Coordinates of C-alpha atoms in Angstrom, one line a residue:
X1 CA 15.4 -24.0 -14.3
X2 CA 13.4 -20.7 -13.9
X3 CA 12.5 -19.8 -10.5
X4 CA 9.9 -18.0 -8.6
X5 CA 9.9 -16.2 -5.2
X6 CA 6.9 -15.6 -3.0
X7 CA 7.0 -12.6 -0.7
X8 CA 4.6 -12.5 2.2
X9 CA 5.2 -10.2 5.3
X10 CA 3.9 -11.5 8.7
X11 CA 3.0 -9.9 11.9
X12 CA 1.5 -11.8 15.1
X13 CA 0.0 -14.5 12.6
X14 CA 0.6 -17.9 15.0
X15 CA -3.3 -18.7 14.8
X16 CA -3.0 -19.1 11.2
X17 CA 0.3 -20.1 10.2
X18 CA 0.0 -23.9 10.2
X19 CA -3.0 -23.6 7.4
X20 CA -0.7 -21.0 5.9
X21 CA 2.2 -23.4 5.6
X22 CA 0.1 -26.3 4.7
X23 CA -1.8 -24.5 1.7
X24 CA 1.5 -22.6 0.1
X25 CA 3.4 -25.9 0.4
X26 CA 0.8 -27.6 -1.4
X27 CA 0.6 -24.9 -4.5
X28 CA 4.7 -24.6 -4.4
X29 CA 4.7 -28.4 -5.0
X30 CA 2.1 -28.5 -7.9
X31 CA 4.1 -25.5 -9.4
X32 CA 7.3 -27.1 -9.4
X33 CA 5.7 -30.3 -10.9
X34 CA 3.3 -29.1 -13.2
X35 CA 4.8 -25.9 -14.5
X36 CA 8.5 -27.1 -14.0
X37 CA 9.8 -23.8 -11.8
X38 CA 11.8 -23.6 -8.6
X39 CA 10.1 -22.2 -5.8
X40 CA 11.6 -19.9 -2.9
X41 CA 9.3 -18.6 -0.1
X42 CA 10.3 -15.5 1.7
X43 CA 8.7 -14.5 5.0
X44 CA 9.3 -11.3 6.6
X45 CA 8.8 -11.4 10.5
X46 CA 7.8 -7.9 11.0
X47 CA 8.5 -7.6 14.6
X48 CA 5.9 -10.3 15.9
X49 CA 5.3 -10.5 19.9
X50 CA 3.6 -13.8 19.8
X51 CA 4.9 -17.2 18.7
X52 CA 5.3 -16.6 15.0
X53 CA 9.0 -16.3 14.8
X54 CA 9.4 -19.4 16.5
X55 CA 6.8 -21.2 14.0
X56 CA 8.3 -19.7 11.4
X57 CA 11.7 -21.2 12.6
X58 CA 10.3 -24.6 12.7
X59 CA 8.8 -24.5 9.0
X60 CA 12.3 -23.3 7.9
X61 CA 14.1 -26.3 9.1
X62 CA 11.4 -28.6 7.3
X63 CA 11.5 -27.0 4.0
X64 CA 14.9 -25.7 2.4
X65 CA 12.6 -23.3 0.1
X66 CA 11.8 -21.3 3.1
X67 CA 13.7 -18.3 4.2
X68 CA 12.7 -16.2 7.0
X69 CA 13.8 -12.5 7.4
X70 CA 13.6 -11.6 11.1
X71 CA 13.4 -7.6 11.4
X72 CA 14.7 -5.8 14.8
X73 CA 11.3 -4.6 15.2
X74 CA 7.9 -3.8 13.4
X75 CA 8.6 -1.2 10.7
X76 CA 5.3 -1.6 9.1
X77 CA 3.9 -3.7 6.1
X78 CA 5.7 -1.8 3.1
X79 CA 8.9 -1.8 4.7
X80 CA 8.5 -5.5 5.1
X81 CA 7.7 -6.1 1.6
X82 CA 10.7 -3.9 0.8
X83 CA 13.0 -6.3 2.8
X84 CA 11.4 -9.3 1.2
X85 CA 11.8 -7.8 -2.5
X86 CA 15.5 -7.1 -1.9
X87 CA 16.2 -10.6 -0.6
X88 CA 13.9 -12.6 -3.3
X89 CA 16.4 -14.2 -6.1
X90 CA 13.5 -15.6 -8.3
X91 CA 12.8 -14.5 -12.0
X92 CA 9.5 -13.4 -11.1
X93 CA 8.4 -12.5 -7.6
X94 CA 4.9 -12.7 -6.3
X95 CA 4.0 -10.2 -3.5
X96 CA 1.0 -11.2 -1.2
X97 CA -0.3 -11.1 2.5
X98 CA 0.2 -13.8 4.9
X99 CA -3.3 -13.8 6.3
X100 CA -5.0 -15.8 3.6
X101 CA -7.2 -13.4 2.3
X102 CA -5.0 -13.4 -0.6
X103 CA -5.6 -17.4 -1.6
X104 CA -2.3 -19.2 -2.4
X105 CA -4.2 -21.2 -4.9
X106 CA -4.3 -18.1 -7.4
X107 CA -0.5 -18.6 -7.8
X108 CA 0.0 -20.9 -10.7
X109 CA -3.0 -18.7 -12.6
X110 CA -0.5 -15.4 -11.8
X111 CA 2.4 -17.6 -13.1
X112 CA 0.7 -18.7 -16.3
X113 CA -0.1 -15.4 -17.1
X114 CA 3.4 -14.2 -16.4
X115 CA 4.5 -16.9 -18.8
X116 CA 2.3 -15.5 -21.4
X117 CA 4.3 -12.5 -21.6
X118 CA 3.1 -10.1 -19.1
X119 CA 5.8 -8.5 -17.0
X120 CA 3.2 -7.4 -14.3
X121 CA 0.2 -9.7 -13.2
X122 CA -2.0 -7.8 -10.8
X123 CA -4.5 -10.0 -8.5
X124 CA -7.8 -7.6 -8.7
X125 CA -10.3 -8.2 -6.4
X126 CA -14.0 -9.2 -7.9
X127 CA -15.3 -8.9 -4.6
X128 CA -14.0 -8.7 -0.9
X129 CA -15.0 -9.9 2.5
X130 CA -15.7 -6.8 4.4
X131 CA -19.0 -5.2 4.7
X132 CA -20.6 -2.5 6.5
X133 CA -18.6 0.6 7.2
X134 CA -15.3 -0.8 6.4
X135 CA -16.4 -2.0 3.1
X136 CA -17.9 1.3 2.1
X137 CA -14.7 3.1 3.2
X138 CA -12.4 0.9 1.0
X139 CA -14.7 1.4 -1.8
X140 CA -14.6 5.2 -1.4
X141 CA -11.0 5.0 -1.2
X142 CA -10.4 3.3 -4.5
X143 CA -13.0 5.5 -6.0
X144 CA -11.1 8.6 -5.0
X145 CA -7.7 7.3 -5.8
X146 CA -9.1 7.0 -9.5
X147 CA -9.9 10.5 -9.3
X148 CA -7.4 12.2 -7.5
X149 CA -4.2 10.2 -8.9
X150 CA -1.8 12.0 -11.4
X151 CA -1.2 8.7 -13.1
X152 CA -3.7 6.0 -14.1
X153 CA -3.4 3.2 -11.7
X154 CA -5.2 -0.2 -11.1
X155 CA -7.9 0.3 -8.7
X156 CA -9.6 -2.4 -6.6
X157 CA -6.2 -4.2 -6.2
X158 CA -3.8 -4.4 -3.3
X159 CA -0.3 -6.0 -2.9
X160 CA -1.3 -9.2 -4.1
X161 CA 0.3 -9.9 -7.7
X162 CA 3.5 -11.0 -9.5
X163 CA 6.1 -9.0 -11.0
X164 CA 9.0 -10.0 -13.5
X165 CA 12.6 -9.8 -12.5
X166 CA 13.3 -6.9 -14.5
X167 CA 10.2 -5.0 -13.2
X168 CA 11.3 -6.0 -9.8
X169 CA 14.7 -4.4 -10.2
X170 CA 13.1 -1.2 -11.2
X171 CA 10.9 -1.1 -8.4
X172 CA 14.0 -1.4 -6.1
X173 CA 15.5 1.7 -7.5
X174 CA 12.6 3.6 -6.1
X175 CA 13.9 4.6 -2.3
X176 CA 11.1 6.5 -1.3
X177 CA 10.1 5.9 2.5
X178 CA 6.1 6.4 2.3
X179 CA 5.5 3.9 0.0
X180 CA 2.3 2.6 -1.7
X181 CA 3.0 -0.6 -3.6
X182 CA 0.0 -0.6 -6.0
X183 CA 1.1 2.8 -7.0
X184 CA 4.7 1.9 -7.6
X185 CA 4.0 -0.9 -9.4
X186 CA 1.6 1.2 -11.8
X187 CA 4.6 3.7 -12.0
X188 CA 7.2 1.2 -13.3
X189 CA 4.8 0.2 -16.2
X190 CA 5.0 -2.6 -18.5
X191 CA 2.5 -4.8 -20.1
X192 CA -0.1 -5.4 -17.3
X193 CA -2.6 -8.1 -16.9
X194 CA -5.4 -8.7 -14.3
X195 CA -6.5 -11.9 -12.8
X196 CA -9.8 -11.8 -10.8
X197 CA -10.3 -13.5 -7.4
X198 CA -12.5 -13.0 -4.5
X199 CA -10.7 -11.8 -1.6
X200 CA -11.7 -14.2 1.3
X201 CA -12.3 -13.7 5.1
X202 CA -9.1 -14.0 7.4
X203 CA -8.5 -17.6 8.2
X204 CA -7.9 -16.8 11.8
X205 CA -7.0 -14.0 14.5
X206 CA -8.1 -10.6 14.3
X207 CA -7.0 -7.8 11.3
X208 CA -3.7 -6.3 12.1
X209 CA -4.4 -3.2 10.0
X210 CA -5.9 -1.2 12.7
X211 CA -8.2 2.2 11.3
X212 CA -5.3 4.4 12.3
X213 CA -2.7 2.3 9.9
X214 CA -5.6 2.2 7.0
X215 CA -5.7 6.1 7.3
X216 CA -1.8 6.6 7.2
X217 CA -1.7 3.9 4.1
X218 CA -4.5 6.0 2.4
X219 CA -2.5 9.4 3.0
X220 CA 0.4 7.7 1.5
X221 CA -1.4 6.6 -1.4
X222 CA -2.8 10.1 -2.0
X223 CA 0.0 12.4 -1.3
X224 CA 2.2 10.1 -3.1
X225 CA 0.8 10.1 -6.3
X226 CA -1.2 13.4 -6.3
X227 CA -0.6 16.9 -6.5
X228 CA -4.4 17.7 -6.8
X229 CA -4.7 18.7 -3.1
X230 CA -2.0 21.3 -3.6
X231 CA -4.1 22.7 -6.6
X232 CA -7.0 22.5 -4.6
X233 CA -5.8 25.0 -2.1
X234 CA -4.9 27.2 -4.8
X235 CA -8.3 26.8 -6.3
X236 CA -10.2 27.5 -3.1
X237 CA -8.3 30.3 -2.4
X238 CA -8.8 31.9 -5.7
X239 CA -12.7 31.6 -5.4
X240 CA -12.7 32.7 -1.7
X241 CA -10.3 35.9 -2.7
X242 CA -12.9 36.6 -6.0
X243 CA -15.7 36.4 -3.7
X244 CA -14.2 38.8 -1.1
X245 CA -13.1 41.1 -3.6
X246 CA -16.4 41.4 -5.2
X247 CA -18.1 41.7 -1.7
X248 CA -16.0 44.4 -1.2
X249 CA -17.1 46.3 -4.2
X250 CA -20.6 45.6 -3.3
X251 CA -20.2 47.2 0.1
X252 CA -18.3 50.2 -1.6
X253 CA -21.2 50.6 -4.1
X254 CA -23.9 50.3 -1.4
X255 CA -21.8 53.3 1.0
X256 CA -21.6 55.4 -2.2
X257 CA -25.5 55.0 -2.9
X258 CA -26.3 56.0 0.6
X259 CA -27.9 52.5 1.1
X260 CA -27.8 51.6 4.8
X261 CA -25.8 48.2 5.2
X262 CA -26.9 46.5 8.4
X263 CA -23.6 46.4 10.6
X264 CA -23.7 43.5 13.0
X265 CA -22.0 40.5 14.5
X266 CA -22.9 37.4 12.1
X267 CA -21.2 38.4 8.9
X268 CA -17.6 39.2 10.2
X269 CA -17.7 36.3 12.5
X270 CA -19.1 33.9 9.9
X271 CA -16.4 35.4 7.2
X272 CA -13.3 34.9 10.0
X273 CA -14.3 31.5 10.8
X274 CA -14.4 30.6 7.2
X275 CA -11.3 31.8 6.4
X276 CA -9.6 30.7 9.4
X277 CA -10.8 27.0 8.8
X278 CA -9.6 27.1 5.1
X279 CA -6.4 28.4 6.0
X280 CA -6.1 25.7 9.0
X281 CA -7.0 22.6 6.0
X282 CA -4.5 24.2 4.0
X283 CA -2.0 24.2 6.4
X284 CA -2.6 20.8 7.2
X285 CA -2.4 19.7 3.6
X286 CA 0.9 21.4 3.1
X287 CA 2.2 19.6 6.4
X288 CA 1.2 16.2 4.9
X289 CA 3.7 17.1 1.9
X290 CA 6.5 18.7 4.1
X291 CA 6.3 15.7 6.5
X292 CA 7.0 13.3 3.9
X293 CA 9.7 15.5 2.3
X294 CA 11.2 15.3 5.9
X295 CA 11.2 11.5 5.8
X296 CA 12.9 11.6 2.5
X297 CA 15.6 14.0 3.7
X298 CA 16.6 11.7 6.8
X299 CA 17.5 8.8 4.4
X300 CA 16.9 6.3 7.3
X301 CA 17.0 2.4 6.2
X302 CA 13.2 1.1 5.6
X303 CA 14.3 -1.8 7.9
X304 CA 16.9 -3.5 9.9
X305 CA 17.2 -7.1 9.9
X306 CA 17.9 -9.1 13.2
X307 CA 18.7 -12.6 11.3
X308 CA 17.9 -14.7 8.2
X309 CA 17.0 -18.3 9.3
X310 CA 17.4 -20.6 6.4
X311 CA 18.3 -24.4 6.0
X312 CA 21.5 -24.9 4.7
X313 CA 22.5 -27.8 2.2
X314 CA 24.5 -28.8 5.1
X315 CA 21.6 -29.0 7.4

């Protein structure tokens, strides 16, 4: 019998775990009955400080399909997904967030698309619940990624999607620390299909991704899949240098023609501040790349597992 694994990172989600367990269990029962697949559900507790681990442990005693990976601390969303992917054993693996903004009811459609021959099936957002400034920032990020990325990747999507076992194995060969899963999924390649859905509001609780974490995630996406910021520095430097050279020639010509050039404070001050600002921005961009190189060189593990909780046959 072919098998499906579902990987979900969880962080401080006690308020919605009962509904999550109920909805996902109902979907898994349907997949097993109608599509004749065996199912595995891998939940990664990413250092939760509330009752999340206790509740997940109780769920694991009730359902033998459920495995709980308890990490030693909070390692972050992408590292938690990595832990789940390395543990999952299914012929296909579905990755989704555990806040119920990714509807579990879409799982059968993802599986059917995989059965049709697509090794990678991306759940693409037709609409999303975020509005206002946050919604505008999400739209701006996806629009910018479509322009600056050095490779073509699916925009308007997150981690939610299905990957064939072969694609998962290839993804696990990528050991970089600063991970942007949608980009890595595109980099792996294979025939990809889209399944459209409407991203829902959180079922309960407050969002766990702070503005700072979202900005860091956006930086990981840009600096991991684009050299355009470095090329922009070179281009900007070229134009500034060209302008400065032409301006110097203009001043020399004015001096030769004995044309009085008004000497003052404004011009040199503006020039110094402009060049200083450009240099600081350039150093900052270089620092983002160098910081990521530093992370890679240290070769620290993505995560540390405290324990794995799963009901055995003897139980």
